[in-house]
PDB file of C-alpha atoms in Angstrom:
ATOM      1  CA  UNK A   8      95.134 183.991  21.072  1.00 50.00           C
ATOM      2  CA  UNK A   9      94.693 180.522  22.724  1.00 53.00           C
ATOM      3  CA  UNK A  10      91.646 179.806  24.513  1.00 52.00           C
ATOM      4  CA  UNK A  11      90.729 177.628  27.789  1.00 53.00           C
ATOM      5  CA  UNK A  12      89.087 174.545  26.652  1.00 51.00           C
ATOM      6  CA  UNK A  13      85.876 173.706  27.809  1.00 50.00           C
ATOM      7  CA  UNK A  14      86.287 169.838  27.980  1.00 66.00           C
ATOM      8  CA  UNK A  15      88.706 168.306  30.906  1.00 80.00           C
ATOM      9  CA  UNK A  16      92.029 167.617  29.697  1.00 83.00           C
ATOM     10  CA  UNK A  17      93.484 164.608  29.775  1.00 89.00           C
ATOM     11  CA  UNK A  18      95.910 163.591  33.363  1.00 94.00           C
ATOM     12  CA  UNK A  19      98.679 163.473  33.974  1.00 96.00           C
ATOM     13  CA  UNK A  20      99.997 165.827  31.535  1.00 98.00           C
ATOM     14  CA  UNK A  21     103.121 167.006  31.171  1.00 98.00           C
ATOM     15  CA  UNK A  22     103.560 170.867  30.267  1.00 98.00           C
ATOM     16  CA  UNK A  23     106.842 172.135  28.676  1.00 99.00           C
ATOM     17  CA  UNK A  24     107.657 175.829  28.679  1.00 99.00           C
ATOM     18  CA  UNK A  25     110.396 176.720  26.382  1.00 99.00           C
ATOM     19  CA  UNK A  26     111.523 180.369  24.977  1.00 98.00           C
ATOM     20  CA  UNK A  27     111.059 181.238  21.909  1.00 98.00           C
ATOM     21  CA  UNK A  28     113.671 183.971  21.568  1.00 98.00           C
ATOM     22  CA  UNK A  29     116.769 181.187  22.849  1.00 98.00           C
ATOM     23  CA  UNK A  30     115.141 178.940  20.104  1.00 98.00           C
ATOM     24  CA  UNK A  31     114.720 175.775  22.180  1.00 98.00           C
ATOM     25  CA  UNK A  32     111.717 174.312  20.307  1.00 98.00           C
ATOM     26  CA  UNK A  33     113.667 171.766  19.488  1.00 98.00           C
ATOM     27  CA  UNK A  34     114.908 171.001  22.487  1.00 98.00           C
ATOM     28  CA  UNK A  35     111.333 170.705  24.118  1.00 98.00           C
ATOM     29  CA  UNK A  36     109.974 168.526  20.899  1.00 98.00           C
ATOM     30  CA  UNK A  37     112.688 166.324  21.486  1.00 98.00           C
ATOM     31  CA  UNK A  38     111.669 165.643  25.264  1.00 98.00           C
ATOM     32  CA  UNK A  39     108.547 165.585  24.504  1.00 98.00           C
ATOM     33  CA  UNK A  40     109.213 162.877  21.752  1.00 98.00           C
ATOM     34  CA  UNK A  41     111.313 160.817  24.218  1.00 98.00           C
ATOM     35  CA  UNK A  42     108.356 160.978  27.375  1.00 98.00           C
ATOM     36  CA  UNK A  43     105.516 159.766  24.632  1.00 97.00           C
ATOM     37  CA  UNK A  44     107.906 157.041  23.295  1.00 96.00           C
ATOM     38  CA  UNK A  45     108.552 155.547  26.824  1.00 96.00           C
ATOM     39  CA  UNK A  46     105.493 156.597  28.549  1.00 95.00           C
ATOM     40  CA  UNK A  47     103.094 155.972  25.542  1.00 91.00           C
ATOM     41  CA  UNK A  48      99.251 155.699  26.519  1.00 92.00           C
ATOM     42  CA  UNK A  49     100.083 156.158  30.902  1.00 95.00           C
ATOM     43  CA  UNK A  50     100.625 160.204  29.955  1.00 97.00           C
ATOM     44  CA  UNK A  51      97.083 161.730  28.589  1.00 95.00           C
ATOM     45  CA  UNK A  52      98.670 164.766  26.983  1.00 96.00           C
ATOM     46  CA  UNK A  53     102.336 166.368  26.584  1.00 98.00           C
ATOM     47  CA  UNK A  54     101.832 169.584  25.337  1.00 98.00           C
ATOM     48  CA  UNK A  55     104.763 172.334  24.442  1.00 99.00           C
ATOM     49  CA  UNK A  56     103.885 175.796  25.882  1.00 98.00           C
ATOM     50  CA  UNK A  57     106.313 178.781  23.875  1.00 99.00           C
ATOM     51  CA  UNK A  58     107.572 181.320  26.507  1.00 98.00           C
ATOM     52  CA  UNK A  59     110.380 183.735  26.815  1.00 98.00           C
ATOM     53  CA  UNK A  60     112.923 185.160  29.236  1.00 97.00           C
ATOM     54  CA  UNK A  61     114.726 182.037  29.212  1.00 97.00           C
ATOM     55  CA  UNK A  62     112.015 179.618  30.639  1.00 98.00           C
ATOM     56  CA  UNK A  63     112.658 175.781  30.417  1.00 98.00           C
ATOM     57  CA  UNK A  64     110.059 174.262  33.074  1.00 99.00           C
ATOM     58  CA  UNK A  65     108.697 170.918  32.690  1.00 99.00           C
ATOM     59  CA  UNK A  66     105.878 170.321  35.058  1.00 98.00           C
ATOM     60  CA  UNK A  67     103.376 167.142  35.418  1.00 98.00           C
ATOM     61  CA  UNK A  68      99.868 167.867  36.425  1.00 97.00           C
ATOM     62  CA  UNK A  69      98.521 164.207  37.772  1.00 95.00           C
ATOM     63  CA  UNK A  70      95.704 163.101  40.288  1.00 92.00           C
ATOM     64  CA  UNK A  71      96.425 160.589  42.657  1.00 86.00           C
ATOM     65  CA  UNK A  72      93.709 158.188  42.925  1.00 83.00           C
ATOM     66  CA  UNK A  73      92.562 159.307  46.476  1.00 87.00           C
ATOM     67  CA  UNK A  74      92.858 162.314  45.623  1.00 87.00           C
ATOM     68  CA  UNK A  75      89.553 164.797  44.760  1.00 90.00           C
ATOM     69  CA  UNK A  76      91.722 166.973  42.633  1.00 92.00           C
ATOM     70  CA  UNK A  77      94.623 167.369  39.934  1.00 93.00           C
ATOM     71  CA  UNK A  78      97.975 168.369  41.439  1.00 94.00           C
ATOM     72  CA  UNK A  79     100.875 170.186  39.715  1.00 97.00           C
ATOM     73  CA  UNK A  80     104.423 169.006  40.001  1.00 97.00           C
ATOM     74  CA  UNK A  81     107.407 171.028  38.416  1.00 98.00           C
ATOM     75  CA  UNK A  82     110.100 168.161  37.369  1.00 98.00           C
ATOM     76  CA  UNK A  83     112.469 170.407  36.159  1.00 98.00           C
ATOM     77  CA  UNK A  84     113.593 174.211  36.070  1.00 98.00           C
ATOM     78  CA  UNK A  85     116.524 175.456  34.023  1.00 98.00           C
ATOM     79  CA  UNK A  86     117.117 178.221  36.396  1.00 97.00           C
ATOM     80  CA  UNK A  87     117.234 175.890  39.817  1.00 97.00           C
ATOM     81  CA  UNK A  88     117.848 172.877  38.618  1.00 96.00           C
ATOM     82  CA  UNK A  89     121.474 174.143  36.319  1.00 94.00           C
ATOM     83  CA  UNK A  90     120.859 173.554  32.814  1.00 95.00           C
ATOM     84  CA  UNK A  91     118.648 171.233  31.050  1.00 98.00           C
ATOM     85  CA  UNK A  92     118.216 167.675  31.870  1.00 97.00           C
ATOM     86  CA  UNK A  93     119.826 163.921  30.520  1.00 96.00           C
ATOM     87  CA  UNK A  94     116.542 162.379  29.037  1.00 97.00           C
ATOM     88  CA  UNK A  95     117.224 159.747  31.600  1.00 95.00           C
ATOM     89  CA  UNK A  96     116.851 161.673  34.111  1.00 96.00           C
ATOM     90  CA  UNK A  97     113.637 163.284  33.253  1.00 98.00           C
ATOM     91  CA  UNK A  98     112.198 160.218  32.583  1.00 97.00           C
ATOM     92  CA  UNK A  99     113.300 159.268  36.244  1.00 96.00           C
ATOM     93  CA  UNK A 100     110.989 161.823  37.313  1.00 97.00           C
ATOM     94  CA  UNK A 101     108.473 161.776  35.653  1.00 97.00           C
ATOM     95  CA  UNK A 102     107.887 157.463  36.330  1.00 96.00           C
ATOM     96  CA  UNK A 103     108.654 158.592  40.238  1.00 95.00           C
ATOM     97  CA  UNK A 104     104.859 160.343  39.613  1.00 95.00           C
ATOM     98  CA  UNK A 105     103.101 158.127  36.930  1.00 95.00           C
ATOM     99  CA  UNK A 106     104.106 154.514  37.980  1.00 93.00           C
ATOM    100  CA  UNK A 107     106.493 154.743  40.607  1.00 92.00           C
ATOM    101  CA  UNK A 108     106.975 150.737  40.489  1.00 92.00           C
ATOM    102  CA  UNK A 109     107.672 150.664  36.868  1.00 91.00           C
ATOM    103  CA  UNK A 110     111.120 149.568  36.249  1.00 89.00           C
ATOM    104  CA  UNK A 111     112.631 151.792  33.090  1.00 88.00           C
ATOM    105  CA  UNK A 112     115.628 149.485  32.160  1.00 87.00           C
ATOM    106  CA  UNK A 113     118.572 150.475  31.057  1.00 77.00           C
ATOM    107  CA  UNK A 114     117.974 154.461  32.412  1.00 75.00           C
ATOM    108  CA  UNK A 115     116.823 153.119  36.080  1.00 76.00           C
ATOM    109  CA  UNK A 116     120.283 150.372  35.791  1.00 74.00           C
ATOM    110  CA  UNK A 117     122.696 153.712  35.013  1.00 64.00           C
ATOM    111  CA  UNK A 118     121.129 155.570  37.761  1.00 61.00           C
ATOM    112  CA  UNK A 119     122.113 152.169  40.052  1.00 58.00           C
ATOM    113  CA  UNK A 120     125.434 152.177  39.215  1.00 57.00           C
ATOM    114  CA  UNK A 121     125.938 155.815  39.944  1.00 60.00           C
ATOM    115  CA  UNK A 122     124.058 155.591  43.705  1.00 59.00           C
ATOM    116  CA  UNK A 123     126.871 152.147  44.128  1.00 60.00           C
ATOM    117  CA  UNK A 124     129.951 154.563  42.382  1.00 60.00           C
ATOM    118  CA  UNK A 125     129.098 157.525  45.067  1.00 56.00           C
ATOM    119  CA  UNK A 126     128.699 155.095  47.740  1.00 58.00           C
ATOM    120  CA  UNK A 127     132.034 153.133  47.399  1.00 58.00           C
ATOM    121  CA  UNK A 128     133.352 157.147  46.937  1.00 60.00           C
ATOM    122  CA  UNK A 129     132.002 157.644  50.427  1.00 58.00           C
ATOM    123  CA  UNK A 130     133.475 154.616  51.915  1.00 58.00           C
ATOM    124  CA  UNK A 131     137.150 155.400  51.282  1.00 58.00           C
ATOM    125  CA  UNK A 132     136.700 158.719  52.434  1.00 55.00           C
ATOM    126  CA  UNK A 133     139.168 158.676  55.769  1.00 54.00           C
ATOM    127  CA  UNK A 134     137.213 157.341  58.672  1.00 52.00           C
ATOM    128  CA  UNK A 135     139.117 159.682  61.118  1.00 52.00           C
ATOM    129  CA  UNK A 136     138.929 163.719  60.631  1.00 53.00           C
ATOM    130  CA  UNK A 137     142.423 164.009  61.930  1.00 52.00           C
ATOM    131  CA  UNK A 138     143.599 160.835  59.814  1.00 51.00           C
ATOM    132  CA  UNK A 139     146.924 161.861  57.830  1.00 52.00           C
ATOM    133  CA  UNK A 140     146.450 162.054  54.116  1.00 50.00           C
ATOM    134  CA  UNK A 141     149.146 159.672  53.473  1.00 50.00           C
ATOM    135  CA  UNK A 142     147.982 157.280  55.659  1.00 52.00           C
ATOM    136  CA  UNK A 143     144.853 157.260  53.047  1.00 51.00           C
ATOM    137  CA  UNK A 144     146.876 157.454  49.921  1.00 52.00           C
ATOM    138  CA  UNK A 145     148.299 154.120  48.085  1.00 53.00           C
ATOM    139  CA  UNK A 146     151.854 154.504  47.970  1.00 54.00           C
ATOM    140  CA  UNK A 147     152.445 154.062  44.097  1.00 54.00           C
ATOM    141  CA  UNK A 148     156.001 154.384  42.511  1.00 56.00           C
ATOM    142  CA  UNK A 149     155.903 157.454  40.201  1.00 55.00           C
ATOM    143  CA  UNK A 150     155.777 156.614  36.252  1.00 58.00           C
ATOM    144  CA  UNK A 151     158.001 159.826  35.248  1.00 60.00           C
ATOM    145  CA  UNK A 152     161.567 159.847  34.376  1.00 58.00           C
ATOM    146  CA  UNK A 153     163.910 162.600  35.526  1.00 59.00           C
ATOM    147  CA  UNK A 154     165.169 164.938  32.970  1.00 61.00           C
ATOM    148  CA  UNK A 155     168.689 164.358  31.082  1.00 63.00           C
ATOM    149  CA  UNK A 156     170.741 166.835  30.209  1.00 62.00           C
ATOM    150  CA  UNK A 157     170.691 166.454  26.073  1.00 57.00           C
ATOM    151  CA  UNK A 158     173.881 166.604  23.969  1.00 59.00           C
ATOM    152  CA  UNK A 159     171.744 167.696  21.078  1.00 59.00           C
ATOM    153  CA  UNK A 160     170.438 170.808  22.850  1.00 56.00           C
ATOM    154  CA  UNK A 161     173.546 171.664  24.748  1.00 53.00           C
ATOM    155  CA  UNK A 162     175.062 175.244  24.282  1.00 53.00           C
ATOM    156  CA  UNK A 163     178.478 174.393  23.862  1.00 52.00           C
ATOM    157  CA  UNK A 164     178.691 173.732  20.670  1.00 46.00           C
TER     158      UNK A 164
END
């Protein structure tokens, strides 16, 4: 049975609870492997916490340097959140607590493109609630080609 260890642990620290019995060990090394590789010496400690009843939490414990004490953070839940999360994403998260300025590359320049794709979505929504559909809708000549009646599959012969 584990212990609580007498020396202070390391901050921030990210915790991930994983079940056992859905056999996502794995899974949770794997994020784990991914926040070390970009986060490196910022995090103090990721540890992996085994759990069951289909737990997948990932939670950051951090002090903020005015603050007196450590804070807890969950950055993801399975159950709330739908699912587990892209590795971009979590890594989104956790750099919104750790270094909030630092600029992740290639994850943060997906995550731009996405914000500009919803926002041009949003702008050619109709302006007007009672605008007519069609008025919205770019007349385009339609690729099919009626049907022919076929010699080859005619009942007459």
């Amino acid at each position: 049975m584990a212990s609580q260890a007498s020396t202070q642990t390391p901050l921030p620290r990210v915790a991930i609870q994983f079940c056992t019995q859905c056999k996502w060990m794995l899974r949770a090394a794997y994020y784990a492997q991914e926040l070390l590789s970009t986060f490196s010496t910022t995090l103090g400690e990721v540890a992996l916490q085994p759990s069951t009843g289909g737990t997948f939490i990932v939670s950051i414990t951090h002090q903020a340097p005015s603050a007196e004490t450590a804070s807890t953070k969950v950055l993801w839940d399975r159950r709330e959140d739908g699912g587990f999360p892209e590795t971009k994403e979590l890594k989104r998260r956790v750099r919104d607590v750790v270094e909030p300025q630092r600029d992740l590359g290639h994850v943060d320049r997906d995550h731009g493109k996405k914000k500009e794709e919803a926002k041009i979505q949003d702008e050619e929504k109709p302006a007007k609630i009672g605008e007519k559909e069609s008025e919205n809708v770019a007349h385009v000549k339609p690729t099919w080609l009626p049907l022919t009646h076929s010699p080859a599959h005619s009942s007459e012969s």
